[in-house]
PDB file of C-alpha atoms in Angstrom:
ATOM      1  CA  MET A   1       0.000   0.000   0.000  1.00 93.00           C
ATOM      2  CA  ASP A   2       2.844   2.368   0.853  1.00 94.00           C
ATOM      3  CA  THR A   3       4.432   1.785  -2.548  1.00 95.00           C
ATOM      4  CA  GLN A   4       1.105   2.230  -4.348  1.00 95.00           C
ATOM      5  CA  ILE A   5       0.465   5.572  -2.659  1.00 96.00           C
ATOM      6  CA  PHE A   6       4.022   6.610  -3.487  1.00 97.00           C
ATOM      7  CA  PHE A   7       3.577   5.866  -7.195  1.00 96.00           C
ATOM      8  CA  PHE A   8       0.216   7.674  -7.237  1.00 96.00           C
ATOM      9  CA  ILE A   9       1.868  10.859  -5.935  1.00 96.00           C
ATOM     10  CA  ASN A  10       5.129  10.515  -7.849  1.00 95.00           C
ATOM     11  CA  GLY A  11       3.351   9.509 -11.054  1.00 92.00           C
ATOM     12  CA  HIS A  12       1.031  12.517 -11.288  1.00 91.00           C
ATOM     13  CA  HIS A  13       3.574  15.078 -12.421  1.00 91.00           C
ATOM     14  CA  THR A  14       3.869  18.103 -14.683  1.00 91.00           C
ATOM     15  CA  LEU A  15       6.759  20.405 -15.545  1.00 91.00           C
ATOM     16  CA  PHE A  16       5.264  23.107 -13.317  1.00 93.00           C
ATOM     17  CA  LEU A  17       4.847  20.744 -10.362  1.00 95.00           C
ATOM     18  CA  ASP A  18       8.344  19.369 -10.889  1.00 95.00           C
ATOM     19  CA  GLN A  19       9.869  22.792 -10.368  1.00 94.00           C
ATOM     20  CA  LEU A  20       7.436  23.828  -7.644  1.00 96.00           C
ATOM     21  CA  MET A  21       8.050  20.717  -5.539  1.00 96.00           C
ATOM     22  CA  PHE A  22      11.798  20.961  -6.101  1.00 96.00           C
ATOM     23  CA  LEU A  23      11.753  24.486  -4.654  1.00 96.00           C
ATOM     24  CA  ILE A  24       9.489  23.591  -1.732  1.00 97.00           C
ATOM     25  CA  SER A  25      11.793  20.726  -0.793  1.00 96.00           C
ATOM     26  CA  GLN A  26      14.885  22.941  -0.387  1.00 94.00           C
ATOM     27  CA  LYS A  27      15.801  23.834   3.200  1.00 91.00           C
ATOM     28  CA  ALA A  28      17.386  27.250   2.632  1.00 92.00           C
ATOM     29  CA  VAL A  29      14.313  28.754   0.952  1.00 94.00           C
ATOM     30  CA  TRP A  30      12.392  28.639   4.225  1.00 96.00           C
ATOM     31  CA  VAL A  31      14.875  30.830   6.102  1.00 95.00           C
ATOM     32  CA  PRO A  32      12.594  33.920   5.758  1.00 96.00           C
ATOM     33  CA  LEU A  33       9.765  31.958   7.403  1.00 96.00           C
ATOM     34  CA  TYR A  34      12.008  30.883  10.275  1.00 94.00           C
ATOM     35  CA  ALA A  35      13.131  34.490  10.695  1.00 94.00           C
ATOM     36  CA  ALA A  36       9.473  35.586  10.781  1.00 94.00           C
ATOM     37  CA  LEU A  37       8.737  33.054  13.516  1.00 92.00           C
ATOM     38  CA  LEU A  38      11.647  34.332  15.600  1.00 90.00           C
ATOM     39  CA  TYR A  39      10.475  37.902  15.045  1.00 91.00           C
ATOM     40  CA  VAL A  40       6.983  37.074  16.323  1.00 90.00           C
ATOM     41  CA  VAL A  41       8.436  35.270  19.335  1.00 87.00           C
ATOM     42  CA  TRP A  42      10.629  38.284  20.081  1.00 87.00           C
ATOM     43  CA  ARG A  43       7.719  40.723  19.796  1.00 85.00           C
ATOM     44  CA  ASN A  44       5.566  38.624  22.132  1.00 82.00           C
ATOM     45  CA  TYR A  45       8.085  37.250  24.623  1.00 79.00           C
ATOM     46  CA  SER A  46      11.248  39.372  24.217  1.00 78.00           C
ATOM     47  CA  TRP A  47      14.732  37.983  23.706  1.00 81.00           C
ATOM     48  CA  LYS A  48      14.297  35.412  26.483  1.00 77.00           C
ATOM     49  CA  GLY A  49      11.465  33.756  24.598  1.00 74.00           C
ATOM     50  CA  MET A  50      13.499  33.848  21.387  1.00 81.00           C
ATOM     51  CA  LEU A  51      16.435  32.140  23.113  1.00 85.00           C
ATOM     52  CA  MET A  52      14.050  29.539  24.519  1.00 80.00           C
ATOM     53  CA  VAL A  53      12.717  28.787  21.040  1.00 82.00           C
ATOM     54  CA  LEU A  54      16.216  28.469  19.593  1.00 87.00           C
ATOM     55  CA  LEU A  55      17.304  26.235  22.469  1.00 86.00           C
ATOM     56  CA  MET A  56      14.337  23.868  22.325  1.00 85.00           C
ATOM     57  CA  VAL A  57      14.123  23.632  18.530  1.00 89.00           C
ATOM     58  CA  GLY A  58      17.886  23.133  18.286  1.00 90.00           C
ATOM     59  CA  ALA A  59      17.884  20.447  20.980  1.00 90.00           C
ATOM     60  CA  GLY A  60      14.920  18.706  19.383  1.00 91.00           C
ATOM     61  CA  MET A  61      16.528  18.653  15.935  1.00 92.00           C
ATOM     62  CA  LEU A  62      19.766  17.317  17.372  1.00 93.00           C
ATOM     63  CA  VAL A  63      17.814  14.417  18.863  1.00 92.00           C
ATOM     64  CA  THR A  64      15.872  13.680  15.652  1.00 93.00           C
ATOM     65  CA  ASP A  65      18.998  13.907  13.476  1.00 91.00           C
ATOM     66  CA  TRP A  66      20.970  11.638  15.826  1.00 92.00           C
ATOM     67  CA  ALA A  67      18.128   9.104  15.951  1.00 91.00           C
ATOM     68  CA  ASN A  68      17.899   9.161  12.147  1.00 89.00           C
ATOM     69  CA  ALA A  69      21.600   8.897  11.363  1.00 85.00           C
ATOM     70  CA  HIS A  70      22.788   6.551  14.105  1.00 88.00           C
ATOM     71  CA  LEU A  71      19.799   4.516  15.201  1.00 90.00           C
ATOM     72  CA  LEU A  72      16.736   4.194  12.979  1.00 93.00           C
ATOM     73  CA  ARG A  73      18.079   4.332   9.423  1.00 91.00           C
ATOM     74  CA  PRO A  74      21.007   1.908   9.988  1.00 91.00           C
ATOM     75  CA  TRP A  75      18.718  -0.478  11.876  1.00 92.00           C
ATOM     76  CA  ILE A  76      15.725  -0.407   9.499  1.00 93.00           C
ATOM     77  CA  GLY A  77      17.712   0.012   6.266  1.00 91.00           C
ATOM     78  CA  ARG A  78      14.836   0.948   3.974  1.00 93.00           C
ATOM     79  CA  LEU A  79      16.172   2.305   0.673  1.00 94.00           C
ATOM     80  CA  ARG A  80      14.769   5.512  -0.774  1.00 95.00           C
ATOM     81  CA  PRO A  81      12.470   4.932  -3.777  1.00 96.00           C
ATOM     82  CA  SER A  82      14.838   6.777  -6.150  1.00 94.00           C
ATOM     83  CA  ASN A  83      17.976   5.087  -4.805  1.00 93.00           C
ATOM     84  CA  PRO A  84      19.537   3.239  -7.794  1.00 92.00           C
ATOM     85  CA  ASP A  85      19.898   0.132  -5.607  1.00 92.00           C
ATOM     86  CA  ASN A  86      16.123   0.030  -5.035  1.00 93.00           C
ATOM     87  CA  PRO A  87      14.421  -2.376  -7.505  1.00 93.00           C
ATOM     88  CA  ILE A  88      11.633   0.141  -8.192  1.00 94.00           C
ATOM     89  CA  SER A  89      14.017   3.053  -8.931  1.00 92.00           C
ATOM     90  CA  SER A  90      13.709   2.637 -12.709  1.00 93.00           C
ATOM     91  CA  MET A  91       9.977   3.400 -12.454  1.00 95.00           C
ATOM     92  CA  VAL A  92      10.395   6.516 -10.295  1.00 96.00           C
ATOM     93  CA  HIS A  93       9.949   9.953 -11.870  1.00 95.00           C
ATOM     94  CA  ILE A  94      13.166  11.902 -11.234  1.00 94.00           C
ATOM     95  CA  VAL A  95      13.253  15.709 -11.123  1.00 93.00           C
ATOM     96  CA  ASN A  96      16.345  17.683 -12.202  1.00 90.00           C
ATOM     97  CA  GLY A  97      18.438  14.522 -12.116  1.00 88.00           C
ATOM     98  CA  ARG A  98      18.365  14.391  -8.316  1.00 88.00           C
ATOM     99  CA  ARG A  99      18.181  10.928  -6.749  1.00 87.00           C
ATOM    100  CA  GLY A 100      18.100  10.227  -3.055  1.00 80.00           C
ATOM    101  CA  ALA A 101      21.026   8.219  -1.737  1.00 81.00           C
ATOM    102  CA  GLY A 102      21.090   5.727   1.099  1.00 86.00           C
ATOM    103  CA  CYS A 103      18.133   4.900   3.302  1.00 92.00           C
ATOM    104  CA  GLY A 104      15.093   7.048   3.944  1.00 91.00           C
ATOM    105  CA  PHE A 105      13.135   5.789   6.956  1.00 94.00           C
ATOM    106  CA  PRO A 106      12.258   7.933   8.735  1.00 95.00           C
ATOM    107  CA  SER A 107      12.362  11.171   6.761  1.00 94.00           C
ATOM    108  CA  ALA A 108      14.639  13.777   8.360  1.00 93.00           C
ATOM    109  CA  HIS A 109      12.837  16.577   6.486  1.00 94.00           C
ATOM    110  CA  SER A 110       9.528  15.365   7.869  1.00 96.00           C
ATOM    111  CA  ALA A 111      10.868  14.977  11.414  1.00 96.00           C
ATOM    112  CA  ASN A 112      12.378  18.463  11.478  1.00 95.00           C
ATOM    113  CA  ILE A 113       9.493  20.380   9.903  1.00 96.00           C
ATOM    114  CA  TRP A 114       6.951  18.585  12.111  1.00 97.00           C
ATOM    115  CA  LEU A 115       9.084  19.192  15.194  1.00 95.00           C
ATOM    116  CA  LEU A 116       9.064  22.924  14.442  1.00 95.00           C
ATOM    117  CA  THR A 117       5.348  22.895  13.592  1.00 95.00           C
ATOM    118  CA  LEU A 118       4.306  21.032  16.734  1.00 93.00           C
ATOM    119  CA  LEU A 119       6.390  23.307  18.943  1.00 90.00           C
ATOM    120  CA  MET A 120       4.980  26.450  17.302  1.00 89.00           C
ATOM    121  CA  ILE A 121       1.419  25.177  17.749  1.00 88.00           C
ATOM    122  CA  HIS A 122       2.163  24.304  21.360  1.00 84.00           C
ATOM    123  CA  TRP A 123       3.795  27.640  22.134  1.00 82.00           C
ATOM    124  CA  PHE A 124       1.587  30.158  20.387  1.00 81.00           C
ATOM    125  CA  ARG A 125      -1.871  28.574  20.551  1.00 80.00           C
ATOM    126  CA  ASP A 126      -2.623  30.904  17.636  1.00 85.00           C
ATOM    127  CA  ARG A 127      -4.879  29.711  14.820  1.00 89.00           C
ATOM    128  CA  LEU A 128      -3.175  31.728  12.080  1.00 92.00           C
ATOM    129  CA  ILE A 129       0.325  30.541  12.972  1.00 92.00           C
ATOM    130  CA  SER A 130      -0.882  26.956  13.498  1.00 93.00           C
ATOM    131  CA  ASN A 131      -2.653  26.788  10.125  1.00 95.00           C
ATOM    132  CA  THR A 132       0.289  28.389   8.338  1.00 96.00           C
ATOM    133  CA  MET A 133       2.776  25.932   9.797  1.00 96.00           C
ATOM    134  CA  LEU A 134       0.501  22.987   9.046  1.00 97.00           C
ATOM    135  CA  ILE A 135       0.268  24.040   5.383  1.00 97.00           C
ATOM    136  CA  VAL A 136       4.050  24.446   5.148  1.00 98.00           C
ATOM    137  CA  ALA A 137       4.697  21.082   6.836  1.00 97.00           C
ATOM    138  CA  LEU A 138       2.249  19.252   4.564  1.00 98.00           C
ATOM    139  CA  ALA A 139       3.702  20.916   1.453  1.00 98.00           C
ATOM    140  CA  VAL A 140       7.273  19.981   2.406  1.00 97.00           C
ATOM    141  CA  CYS A 141       6.285  16.388   3.175  1.00 98.00           C
ATOM    142  CA  TYR A 142       4.308  16.041  -0.071  1.00 98.00           C
ATOM    143  CA  SER A 143       7.276  17.376  -2.036  1.00 97.00           C
ATOM    144  CA  ARG A 144       9.568  14.727  -0.588  1.00 97.00           C
ATOM    145  CA  VAL A 145       7.285  11.957  -1.840  1.00 97.00           C
ATOM    146  CA  TYR A 146       6.636  13.682  -5.178  1.00 97.00           C
ATOM    147  CA  LEU A 147      10.376  13.977  -5.850  1.00 97.00           C
ATOM    148  CA  GLY A 148      10.949  10.294  -5.117  1.00 95.00           C
ATOM    149  CA  TYR A 149      13.059  10.807  -2.019  1.00 96.00           C
ATOM    150  CA  HIS A 150      10.657   9.102   0.394  1.00 96.00           C
ATOM    151  CA  TYR A 151       7.748   6.737   0.703  1.00 97.00           C
ATOM    152  CA  PRO A 152       4.666   8.089   2.505  1.00 97.00           C
ATOM    153  CA  GLY A 153       5.563   5.721   5.350  1.00 97.00           C
ATOM    154  CA  ASP A 154       8.913   7.503   5.730  1.00 97.00           C
ATOM    155  CA  ILE A 155       7.014  10.780   6.156  1.00 97.00           C
ATOM    156  CA  LEU A 156       4.728   9.214   8.761  1.00 97.00           C
ATOM    157  CA  GLY A 157       7.780   7.854  10.582  1.00 96.00           C
ATOM    158  CA  GLY A 158       9.276  11.343  10.663  1.00 96.00           C
ATOM    159  CA  PHE A 159       6.071  12.769  12.121  1.00 97.00           C
ATOM    160  CA  ILE A 160       5.967  10.116  14.849  1.00 96.00           C
ATOM    161  CA  LEU A 161       9.631  10.757  15.681  1.00 96.00           C
ATOM    162  CA  ALA A 162       8.952  14.504  15.966  1.00 95.00           C
ATOM    163  CA  TRP A 163       5.915  13.910  18.176  1.00 94.00           C
ATOM    164  CA  LEU A 164       7.952  11.657  20.470  1.00 94.00           C
ATOM    165  CA  VAL A 165      10.724  14.250  20.774  1.00 93.00           C
ATOM    166  CA  VAL A 166       8.198  16.995  21.636  1.00 90.00           C
ATOM    167  CA  TRP A 167       6.663  14.679  24.227  1.00 88.00           C
ATOM    168  CA  LEU A 168      10.160  13.979  25.618  1.00 85.00           C
ATOM    169  CA  LEU A 169      10.926  17.697  25.886  1.00 80.00           C
ATOM    170  CA  THR A 170       7.645  18.245  27.701  1.00 76.00           C
ATOM    171  CA  TRP A 171       8.331  15.352  30.057  1.00 75.00           C
ATOM    172  CA  ILE A 172      11.834  16.644  30.876  1.00 71.00           C
ATOM    173  CA  HIS A 173      10.648  20.102  31.852  1.00 63.00           C
ATOM    174  CA  GLU A 174       7.022  21.091  31.420  1.00 59.00           C
ATOM    175  CA  ASP A 175       7.706  24.781  32.110  1.00 56.00           C
ATOM    176  CA  LEU A 176      10.031  25.038  29.126  1.00 55.00           C
ATOM    177  CA  LEU A 177       7.125  24.450  26.751  1.00 50.00           C
ATOM    178  CA  HIS A 178       4.487  26.427  28.608  1.00 53.00           C
ATOM    179  CA  PHE A 179       5.859  29.927  28.852  1.00 49.00           C
ATOM    180  CA  THR A 180       2.670  31.104  27.143  1.00 47.00           C
ATOM    181  CA  HIS A 181      -0.972  30.166  27.318  1.00 46.00           C
ATOM    182  CA  VAL A 182      -2.395  32.971  25.198  1.00 45.00           C
ATOM    183  CA  ARG A 183      -4.874  32.060  22.499  1.00 44.00           C
ATOM    184  CA  SER A 184      -3.737  34.711  20.021  1.00 49.00           C
ATOM    185  CA  SER A 185      -0.390  36.361  19.435  1.00 62.00           C
ATOM    186  CA  ARG A 186       0.548  39.805  18.258  1.00 72.00           C
ATOM    187  CA  HIS A 187       2.054  40.045  14.779  1.00 83.00           C
ATOM    188  CA  SER A 188       1.093  36.482  13.850  1.00 86.00           C
ATOM    189  CA  TRP A 189       0.078  37.872  10.442  1.00 90.00           C
ATOM    190  CA  VAL A 190       3.803  38.319   9.676  1.00 93.00           C
ATOM    191  CA  VAL A 191       4.297  34.543   9.598  1.00 94.00           C
ATOM    192  CA  ALA A 192       1.270  33.991   7.352  1.00 94.00           C
ATOM    193  CA  TRP A 193       2.291  36.732   4.915  1.00 95.00           C
ATOM    194  CA  ILE A 194       5.906  35.539   4.667  1.00 96.00           C
ATOM    195  CA  ALA A 195       4.702  31.998   3.977  1.00 96.00           C
ATOM    196  CA  ALA A 196       2.227  33.247   1.346  1.00 96.00           C
ATOM    197  CA  LEU A 197       4.882  35.365  -0.367  1.00 96.00           C
ATOM    198  CA  THR A 198       7.295  32.423  -0.330  1.00 96.00           C
ATOM    199  CA  PHE A 199       4.748  30.140  -2.007  1.00 96.00           C
ATOM    200  CA  ALA A 200       3.944  32.884  -4.532  1.00 96.00           C
ATOM    201  CA  ALA A 201       7.636  33.279  -5.383  1.00 95.00           C
ATOM    202  CA  PHE A 202       7.901  29.518  -5.851  1.00 95.00           C
ATOM    203  CA  ALA A 203       4.905  29.502  -8.188  1.00 95.00           C
ATOM    204  CA  VAL A 204       6.279  32.336 -10.333  1.00 94.00           C
ATOM    205  CA  GLN A 205       9.693  30.699 -10.586  1.00 92.00           C
ATOM    206  CA  ALA A 206       8.164  27.313 -11.393  1.00 92.00           C
ATOM    207  CA  LEU A 207       6.097  28.847 -14.201  1.00 90.00           C
ATOM    208  CA  VAL A 208       9.171  30.079 -16.095  1.00 85.00           C
ATOM    209  CA  PRO A 209      10.212  26.677 -17.574  1.00 75.00           C
ATOM    210  CA  SER A 210       6.587  25.915 -18.528  1.00 68.00           C
ATOM    211  CA  LEU A 211       6.162  29.275 -20.283  1.00 69.00           C
ATOM    212  CA  ALA A 212       9.519  28.927 -22.025  1.00 63.00           C
ATOM    213  CA  LEU A 213       8.478  25.516 -23.352  1.00 62.00           C
ATOM    214  CA  HIS A 214       5.351  26.966 -24.980  1.00 59.00           C
ATOM    215  CA  LEU A 215       7.026  30.022 -26.523  1.00 56.00           C
TER     216      LEU A 215
END
């Protein structure tokens, strides 16, 4: 079933989607969104809150990356769909010649983006920020499957890993994750607008190859 869902997503492709998903999947392009999140934290909870966010997100990602690299992937050993050593790799749609190497369960992209999303939802309790981060997380995870880097099960594994790390952080020190209980945050619109502008920039850039092909 996992493989069938993968081929359904990977198989429904266009030139526009190829470029759009390739952009969404890149880590560096989301730096403006991360900066917007830090800005909103700073405006609501000063520099102490910003340091808390950096500390907890950094610690959480260290745990997920260590678990991925040294524990789960070597133990489970599930090859990425586009890995040339995977028997199904010849049937996978490849974008821009990029193939995933090594093993892919769980997805590190999924674990990290869901870790950030879950922490932001937990901290802010703000509907606009929560919905924005959910859309970004789902888009990033979909792109990883679309590009052939992961099975849907890898994405689910990354989400579960992120949830466990957030639970662990809460269990270690509940106060670290509950420095706010407000239901709405000031300047939360900044995060939504930065995310919207980022998606718009992706769409415009992804349209260029399609338009060039038809000219």
